[in-house]
């Protein structure tokens, strides 16, 4: 180990210590060096923390809340919370906003510190799970009384014990310590939410509990985590999507957080219609999934077939390009009379002219182009010498297809499926107009009743669905890509 | 020796290009265990001729007999599986590991797994790539030369009696190509396959071929062994194609042992200096080659060395680098002659036993013959 000399007591110390082991004086050169090698993401997070801290003292809320004309800072409001002479709802929101700031600062610091271990540790998913679960804590507290508090207390006690044991044994912070710190974080959130739940239940019984701070707070914490994870490894496409969703979520969180009177809004709408959102989402997913199964099982064989028949290739690619230009409303419109006619001749009560059947057929039709085209291109693009080698060694056509062409084309075919899925999720929204249900209902009903929140909630949930589908399919693509193709040199 | 592959008046006219024959009544026989190089300028129909053997291209008229059977009457898939195939672009399957690539034909033929993995390992060993290191790698992780070795190993995997190779070393840099060629000839020495080897490089054709089949505009111009092709070109086209340096090319082909004098001026290391001097004047040469009891090369002595005080030849012997394997090419032999001022090189066999001497004069005499 390198040896340095402490500038204040002139004794020898290890070069990397930040504090002199004899006189405890800080060793500035070491500290400075540590800052200069700081990763830029940490710097950004620190910067964000500073911004939040400034915002805490910055007057920006209309003073009318306090019957004063000057704008007030969050800090100021927190200080004068006892003097508030305002409506219940408003004071609740001020409380929410004001308390959020110090907690956020605390969180940011902690996350900065934990960033590296978050990337590698298995505790990240656990952490997310706990945060999500803790969003429901206010309700649970109301139902179960102190049970959860005791459970958390036990976890905490075990954690602290393990922490000290570990630190004493190894002399440094290992994964266990990070776990403990994570638990601390969760516990802080838990306490805060419990406190809030109590205050909500005791003081403001008129409030619907789903609109409590817990929901907003959960959004924010998840957002922060996403931003941090995304920033720390912006190499993969999924991370880009994470970042985008993080930014969207942050904006929503920001709006909630900045405007203390923002009681309604898309997320309040979500919270209030939790089970309906779930139900509509399931319908939406189901429609798209069935359409995709149909589309893949028709489009891939067609795509393969047309690689062997140039005339058919021209016709098929032309037709599918036409289909994709038909506006979805028009396609649904076409389908209804056709299917109804079939219906009348076949089974008058099935009612397939309207609802999911035409929707699924339309989605499957729209999905043909991306999948057929990608299959066609992918198989055409397989290196001819690979195919010739296969042929020359005595592979049959079918063996060529199964052992060479399909595996080599798989990534591109999957990219086509991805496009088709994302497109279908969007088009399925229109299907609400022909009674197919799904998340489009929020939009159509919202438009009819001029409820903006409903429209925005529908739009946002579909975007999230699309992003999630994209991530999942990206993984599937990765999984289907032969290992030998992933090697870069 | 039996005929393994026989072209009989084989003609190919491509549809849409009816005005010319890509291959024009090609006729030749190839014996079992021989390499036949198909050579000629670009577009002369080499690849076409070769691919008609495993029916990747159908012939317009004529007949190809594979081991006496008409290839056209055989089941295409079976035919291809029984003929090794190595192409210029290597064509390894990027989605499969090296082991899987080599195992393609055995797997298609339904060999059992144990036999396949044994075969894969022995083939990797044969092409000088350690099995445990390469088996589970992917083609993209290999260099061009390594990939081509795998290509050759893959072509041989199911022990086909016949192999077709279309410019197999064409995409490899000259140094590696030379290396692969030598390695391949070494392997061929052992496996003795009947090989049709397409190349546009006359040097490669001469080096690799037991027979050379020189094509021009789809027509056979000359079918002969390399020595004949160099010494008796059928016409001016062949003369031109072979190049003005065809005598030098023969140096590549001929071996030291073909030209050397087989009565070298030897002297045993334990003989006395007196005897050595006597022998020197008797043979009227400048040098005596000193050997040990078993005839192995120790060095040389010249009059100056013999003039030194001493008793036995062993005490005055001068070590020498001017020796070469009798099986080396005359080109290497000539190069050795020029790089030492002895005026000759000593030819030795595998056991370093002196078997002859080689001078410029010997080489000239052989080339003139
Ligand atoms: N598929 C094809 N259709 C028409 N002409 C072809 C085709 N393939 C090759 N040819 C022609 O046949 C001749 C011989 O080609 P090829 O056997 O590939 O030559 P080589 O391998 O000797 O360079 C060339 O003139 C080439 O243009
Ligand atoms: Mg060719």
Short mmCIF file of N, CA and C in Angstrom, two decimals, chain A residues 367-460:
data_model
loop_
_atom_site.label_atom_id
_atom_site.label_comp_id
_atom_site.label_asym_id
_atom_site.label_seq_id
_atom_site.Cartn_x
_atom_site.Cartn_y
_atom_site.Cartn_z
N UNK A 367 -51.27 -6.12 -39.04
CA UNK A 367 -49.96 -6.65 -38.64
C UNK A 367 -49.27 -7.41 -39.76
N UNK A 368 -50.03 -7.74 -40.83
CA UNK A 368 -49.42 -8.53 -41.91
C UNK A 368 -48.20 -7.83 -42.51
N UNK A 369 -48.34 -6.56 -42.83
CA UNK A 369 -47.26 -5.90 -43.57
C UNK A 369 -45.92 -5.96 -42.85
N UNK A 370 -45.85 -5.45 -41.62
CA UNK A 370 -44.52 -5.48 -40.99
C UNK A 370 -43.95 -6.88 -40.87
N UNK A 371 -44.81 -7.85 -40.55
CA UNK A 371 -44.27 -9.19 -40.34
C UNK A 371 -43.89 -9.84 -41.67
N UNK A 372 -44.79 -9.75 -42.66
CA UNK A 372 -44.47 -10.35 -43.97
C UNK A 372 -43.21 -9.71 -44.54
N UNK A 373 -43.18 -8.38 -44.50
CA UNK A 373 -42.04 -7.69 -45.12
C UNK A 373 -40.74 -8.06 -44.42
N UNK A 374 -40.77 -8.06 -43.10
CA UNK A 374 -39.53 -8.39 -42.39
C UNK A 374 -39.11 -9.84 -42.63
N UNK A 375 -40.07 -10.75 -42.65
CA UNK A 375 -39.73 -12.15 -42.91
C UNK A 375 -39.10 -12.27 -44.29
N UNK A 376 -39.74 -11.63 -45.26
CA UNK A 376 -39.26 -11.69 -46.64
C UNK A 376 -37.83 -11.16 -46.74
N UNK A 377 -37.65 -9.95 -46.20
CA UNK A 377 -36.33 -9.33 -46.29
C UNK A 377 -35.29 -10.15 -45.54
N UNK A 378 -35.66 -10.61 -44.36
CA UNK A 378 -34.69 -11.33 -43.54
C UNK A 378 -34.23 -12.59 -44.25
N UNK A 379 -35.18 -13.32 -44.83
CA UNK A 379 -34.78 -14.57 -45.47
C UNK A 379 -34.01 -14.30 -46.75
N UNK A 380 -34.42 -13.27 -47.47
CA UNK A 380 -33.68 -12.90 -48.68
C UNK A 380 -32.25 -12.48 -48.35
N UNK A 381 -32.08 -11.92 -47.18
CA UNK A 381 -30.77 -11.38 -46.83
C UNK A 381 -29.81 -12.38 -46.21
N UNK A 382 -30.26 -13.60 -46.00
CA UNK A 382 -29.33 -14.59 -45.46
C UNK A 382 -28.22 -14.78 -46.50
N UNK A 383 -26.99 -14.76 -46.02
CA UNK A 383 -25.83 -14.85 -46.90
C UNK A 383 -25.97 -16.02 -47.89
N UNK A 384 -25.96 -15.74 -49.22
CA UNK A 384 -26.17 -16.81 -50.20
C UNK A 384 -25.13 -17.92 -50.07
N UNK A 385 -23.92 -17.57 -49.65
CA UNK A 385 -22.92 -18.64 -49.58
C UNK A 385 -23.25 -19.60 -48.44
N UNK A 386 -23.92 -19.09 -47.39
CA UNK A 386 -24.35 -19.99 -46.32
C UNK A 386 -25.37 -20.99 -46.87
N UNK A 387 -26.32 -20.47 -47.65
CA UNK A 387 -27.34 -21.34 -48.20
C UNK A 387 -26.72 -22.32 -49.20
N UNK A 388 -25.79 -21.80 -50.00
CA UNK A 388 -25.19 -22.69 -50.99
C UNK A 388 -24.42 -23.81 -50.30
N UNK A 389 -23.71 -23.45 -49.23
CA UNK A 389 -22.98 -24.48 -48.49
C UNK A 389 -23.97 -25.53 -47.98
N UNK A 390 -25.09 -25.07 -47.44
CA UNK A 390 -26.09 -26.00 -46.92
C UNK A 390 -26.62 -26.91 -48.02
N UNK A 391 -26.94 -26.29 -49.16
CA UNK A 391 -27.47 -27.07 -50.27
C UNK A 391 -26.44 -28.09 -50.75
N UNK A 392 -25.21 -27.60 -50.90
CA UNK A 392 -24.14 -28.45 -51.42
C UNK A 392 -23.85 -29.62 -50.50
N UNK A 393 -24.15 -29.45 -49.20
CA UNK A 393 -23.88 -30.56 -48.28
C UNK A 393 -25.06 -31.50 -48.16
N UNK A 394 -26.12 -31.21 -48.92
CA UNK A 394 -27.23 -32.16 -48.94
C UNK A 394 -28.33 -31.87 -47.95
N UNK A 395 -28.57 -30.58 -47.64
CA UNK A 395 -29.73 -30.27 -46.80
C UNK A 395 -30.95 -30.17 -47.70
N UNK A 396 -32.07 -30.68 -47.21
CA UNK A 396 -33.30 -30.51 -47.97
C UNK A 396 -33.79 -29.08 -47.77
N UNK A 397 -34.77 -28.68 -48.57
CA UNK A 397 -35.31 -27.33 -48.46
C UNK A 397 -35.80 -27.04 -47.05
N UNK A 398 -36.48 -28.04 -46.49
CA UNK A 398 -37.05 -27.87 -45.16
C UNK A 398 -35.94 -27.74 -44.12
N UNK A 399 -34.89 -28.55 -44.28
CA UNK A 399 -33.78 -28.44 -43.34
C UNK A 399 -33.10 -27.09 -43.46
N UNK A 400 -32.96 -26.61 -44.70
CA UNK A 400 -32.38 -25.28 -44.89
C UNK A 400 -33.19 -24.24 -44.15
N UNK A 401 -34.52 -24.35 -44.27
CA UNK A 401 -35.41 -23.38 -43.65
C UNK A 401 -35.29 -23.41 -42.13
N UNK A 402 -35.38 -24.64 -41.59
CA UNK A 402 -35.43 -24.77 -40.13
C UNK A 402 -34.07 -24.53 -39.50
N UNK A 403 -33.00 -25.05 -40.15
CA UNK A 403 -31.70 -24.97 -39.49
C UNK A 403 -30.93 -23.70 -39.81
N UNK A 404 -31.22 -23.11 -40.97
CA UNK A 404 -30.43 -21.93 -41.34
C UNK A 404 -31.27 -20.67 -41.48
N UNK A 405 -32.24 -20.71 -42.42
CA UNK A 405 -32.92 -19.46 -42.75
C UNK A 405 -33.68 -18.87 -41.58
N UNK A 406 -34.49 -19.70 -40.91
CA UNK A 406 -35.29 -19.14 -39.82
C UNK A 406 -34.45 -18.65 -38.65
N UNK A 407 -33.49 -19.46 -38.17
CA UNK A 407 -32.68 -18.94 -37.07
C UNK A 407 -31.96 -17.64 -37.45
N UNK A 408 -31.44 -17.59 -38.69
CA UNK A 408 -30.69 -16.40 -39.07
C UNK A 408 -31.62 -15.20 -39.28
N UNK A 409 -32.88 -15.48 -39.63
CA UNK A 409 -33.81 -14.39 -39.88
C UNK A 409 -34.55 -13.97 -38.62
N UNK A 410 -34.49 -14.81 -37.59
CA UNK A 410 -35.31 -14.59 -36.40
C UNK A 410 -35.26 -13.17 -35.83
N UNK A 411 -34.07 -12.57 -35.67
CA UNK A 411 -34.05 -11.23 -35.07
C UNK A 411 -34.86 -10.22 -35.89
N UNK A 412 -34.75 -10.30 -37.21
CA UNK A 412 -35.44 -9.32 -38.04
C UNK A 412 -36.95 -9.60 -38.05
N UNK A 413 -37.32 -10.87 -38.08
CA UNK A 413 -38.75 -11.20 -38.01
C UNK A 413 -39.33 -10.68 -36.71
N UNK A 414 -38.58 -10.88 -35.63
CA UNK A 414 -39.07 -10.41 -34.32
C UNK A 414 -39.20 -8.89 -34.31
N UNK A 415 -38.29 -8.21 -34.99
CA UNK A 415 -38.40 -6.75 -35.05
C UNK A 415 -39.71 -6.38 -35.73
N UNK A 416 -40.10 -7.14 -36.76
CA UNK A 416 -41.37 -6.90 -37.43
C UNK A 416 -42.54 -7.14 -36.48
N UNK A 417 -42.45 -8.21 -35.71
CA UNK A 417 -43.51 -8.50 -34.74
C UNK A 417 -43.61 -7.36 -33.74
N UNK A 418 -42.46 -6.84 -33.35
CA UNK A 418 -42.47 -5.73 -32.39
C UNK A 418 -43.21 -4.53 -32.96
N UNK A 419 -42.86 -4.19 -34.18
CA UNK A 419 -43.56 -3.08 -34.83
C UNK A 419 -45.05 -3.35 -34.85
N UNK A 420 -45.42 -4.58 -35.24
CA UNK A 420 -46.83 -4.92 -35.36
C UNK A 420 -47.54 -4.79 -34.01
N UNK A 421 -46.89 -5.25 -32.96
CA UNK A 421 -47.52 -5.20 -31.63
C UNK A 421 -47.74 -3.76 -31.19
N UNK A 422 -46.69 -2.95 -31.32
CA UNK A 422 -46.81 -1.56 -30.89
C UNK A 422 -47.93 -0.87 -31.66
N UNK A 423 -47.95 -1.13 -32.99
CA UNK A 423 -48.97 -0.54 -33.84
C UNK A 423 -50.36 -1.01 -33.40
N UNK A 424 -50.48 -2.30 -33.13
CA UNK A 424 -51.78 -2.85 -32.75
C UNK A 424 -52.28 -2.25 -31.44
N UNK A 425 -51.36 -2.04 -30.50
CA UNK A 425 -51.79 -1.47 -29.22
C UNK A 425 -52.43 -0.11 -29.46
N UNK A 426 -51.84 0.64 -30.38
CA UNK A 426 -52.41 1.96 -30.68
C UNK A 426 -53.73 1.84 -31.43
N UNK A 427 -53.76 0.96 -32.46
CA UNK A 427 -54.97 0.86 -33.28
C UNK A 427 -56.13 0.29 -32.47
N UNK A 428 -55.82 -0.60 -31.53
CA UNK A 428 -56.87 -1.23 -30.73
C UNK A 428 -57.67 -0.19 -29.97
N UNK A 429 -57.07 0.99 -29.76
CA UNK A 429 -57.79 2.04 -29.05
C UNK A 429 -59.05 2.43 -29.81
N UNK A 430 -58.93 2.44 -31.15
CA UNK A 430 -60.08 2.83 -31.98
C UNK A 430 -61.19 1.79 -31.88
N UNK A 431 -60.75 0.54 -31.61
CA UNK A 431 -61.73 -0.55 -31.58
C UNK A 431 -62.78 -0.35 -30.50
N UNK A 432 -62.51 0.53 -29.56
CA UNK A 432 -63.51 0.81 -28.53
C UNK A 432 -64.79 1.32 -29.16
N UNK A 433 -64.65 1.99 -30.30
CA UNK A 433 -65.84 2.55 -30.95
C UNK A 433 -66.76 1.49 -31.54
N UNK A 434 -66.22 0.29 -31.80
CA UNK A 434 -67.13 -0.74 -32.30
C UNK A 434 -67.40 -1.76 -31.19
N UNK A 435 -67.23 -1.31 -29.98
CA UNK A 435 -67.66 -2.12 -28.85
C UNK A 435 -66.71 -3.23 -28.46
N UNK A 436 -65.41 -3.08 -28.83
CA UNK A 436 -64.47 -4.13 -28.50
C UNK A 436 -63.89 -3.96 -27.10
N UNK A 437 -64.13 -2.82 -26.48
CA UNK A 437 -63.60 -2.60 -25.14
C UNK A 437 -62.13 -2.23 -25.18
N UNK A 438 -61.45 -2.43 -24.06
CA UNK A 438 -60.04 -2.10 -24.00
C UNK A 438 -59.82 -0.68 -23.51
N UNK A 439 -58.55 -0.29 -23.47
CA UNK A 439 -58.20 1.01 -22.90
C UNK A 439 -58.76 2.16 -23.73
N UNK A 440 -59.10 1.88 -24.97
CA UNK A 440 -59.69 2.91 -25.82
C UNK A 440 -60.98 3.46 -25.21
N UNK A 441 -61.62 2.65 -24.39
CA UNK A 441 -62.86 3.09 -23.75
C UNK A 441 -62.66 4.36 -22.94
N UNK A 442 -61.53 4.44 -22.22
CA UNK A 442 -61.25 5.64 -21.43
C UNK A 442 -61.24 6.86 -22.33
N UNK A 443 -60.62 6.67 -23.49
CA UNK A 443 -60.51 7.79 -24.42
C UNK A 443 -61.87 8.14 -24.99
N UNK A 444 -62.60 7.13 -25.49
CA UNK A 444 -63.87 7.45 -26.14
C UNK A 444 -64.89 7.99 -25.14
N UNK A 445 -64.95 7.36 -23.98
CA UNK A 445 -65.88 7.87 -22.97
C UNK A 445 -65.47 9.25 -22.51
N UNK A 446 -64.16 9.43 -22.32
CA UNK A 446 -63.66 10.73 -21.87
C UNK A 446 -64.01 11.83 -22.86
N UNK A 447 -63.90 11.48 -24.16
CA UNK A 447 -64.21 12.48 -25.17
C UNK A 447 -65.70 12.80 -25.15
N UNK A 448 -66.50 11.76 -24.99
CA UNK A 448 -67.94 11.97 -24.97
C UNK A 448 -68.36 12.84 -23.80
N UNK A 449 -67.76 12.57 -22.65
CA UNK A 449 -68.19 13.29 -21.45
C UNK A 449 -67.29 14.46 -21.11
N UNK A 450 -66.38 14.77 -22.05
CA UNK A 450 -65.46 15.88 -21.85
C UNK A 450 -64.71 15.78 -20.53
N UNK A 451 -64.28 14.54 -20.21
CA UNK A 451 -63.46 14.35 -19.02
C UNK A 451 -62.01 14.19 -19.49
N UNK A 452 -61.24 15.25 -19.31
CA UNK A 452 -59.86 15.19 -19.79
C UNK A 452 -59.07 14.10 -19.09
N UNK A 453 -59.27 13.98 -17.80
CA UNK A 453 -58.49 13.01 -17.05
C UNK A 453 -58.63 11.62 -17.62
N UNK A 454 -59.84 11.30 -18.00
CA UNK A 454 -60.10 9.97 -18.54
C UNK A 454 -59.32 9.77 -19.84
N UNK A 455 -59.38 10.78 -20.71
CA UNK A 455 -58.67 10.69 -21.99
C UNK A 455 -57.17 10.52 -21.76
N UNK A 456 -56.63 11.39 -20.89
CA UNK A 456 -55.18 11.33 -20.63
C UNK A 456 -54.80 10.00 -19.99
N UNK A 457 -55.63 9.57 -19.04
CA UNK A 457 -55.33 8.30 -18.38
C UNK A 457 -55.31 7.17 -19.40
N UNK A 458 -56.26 7.18 -20.32
CA UNK A 458 -56.29 6.15 -21.36
C UNK A 458 -55.04 6.20 -22.21
N UNK A 459 -54.69 7.41 -22.62
CA UNK A 459 -53.51 7.57 -23.48
C UNK A 459 -52.25 7.12 -22.77
N UNK A 460 -52.12 7.56 -21.53
CA UNK A 460 -50.90 7.21 -20.79
C UNK A 460 -50.82 5.69 -20.58
#
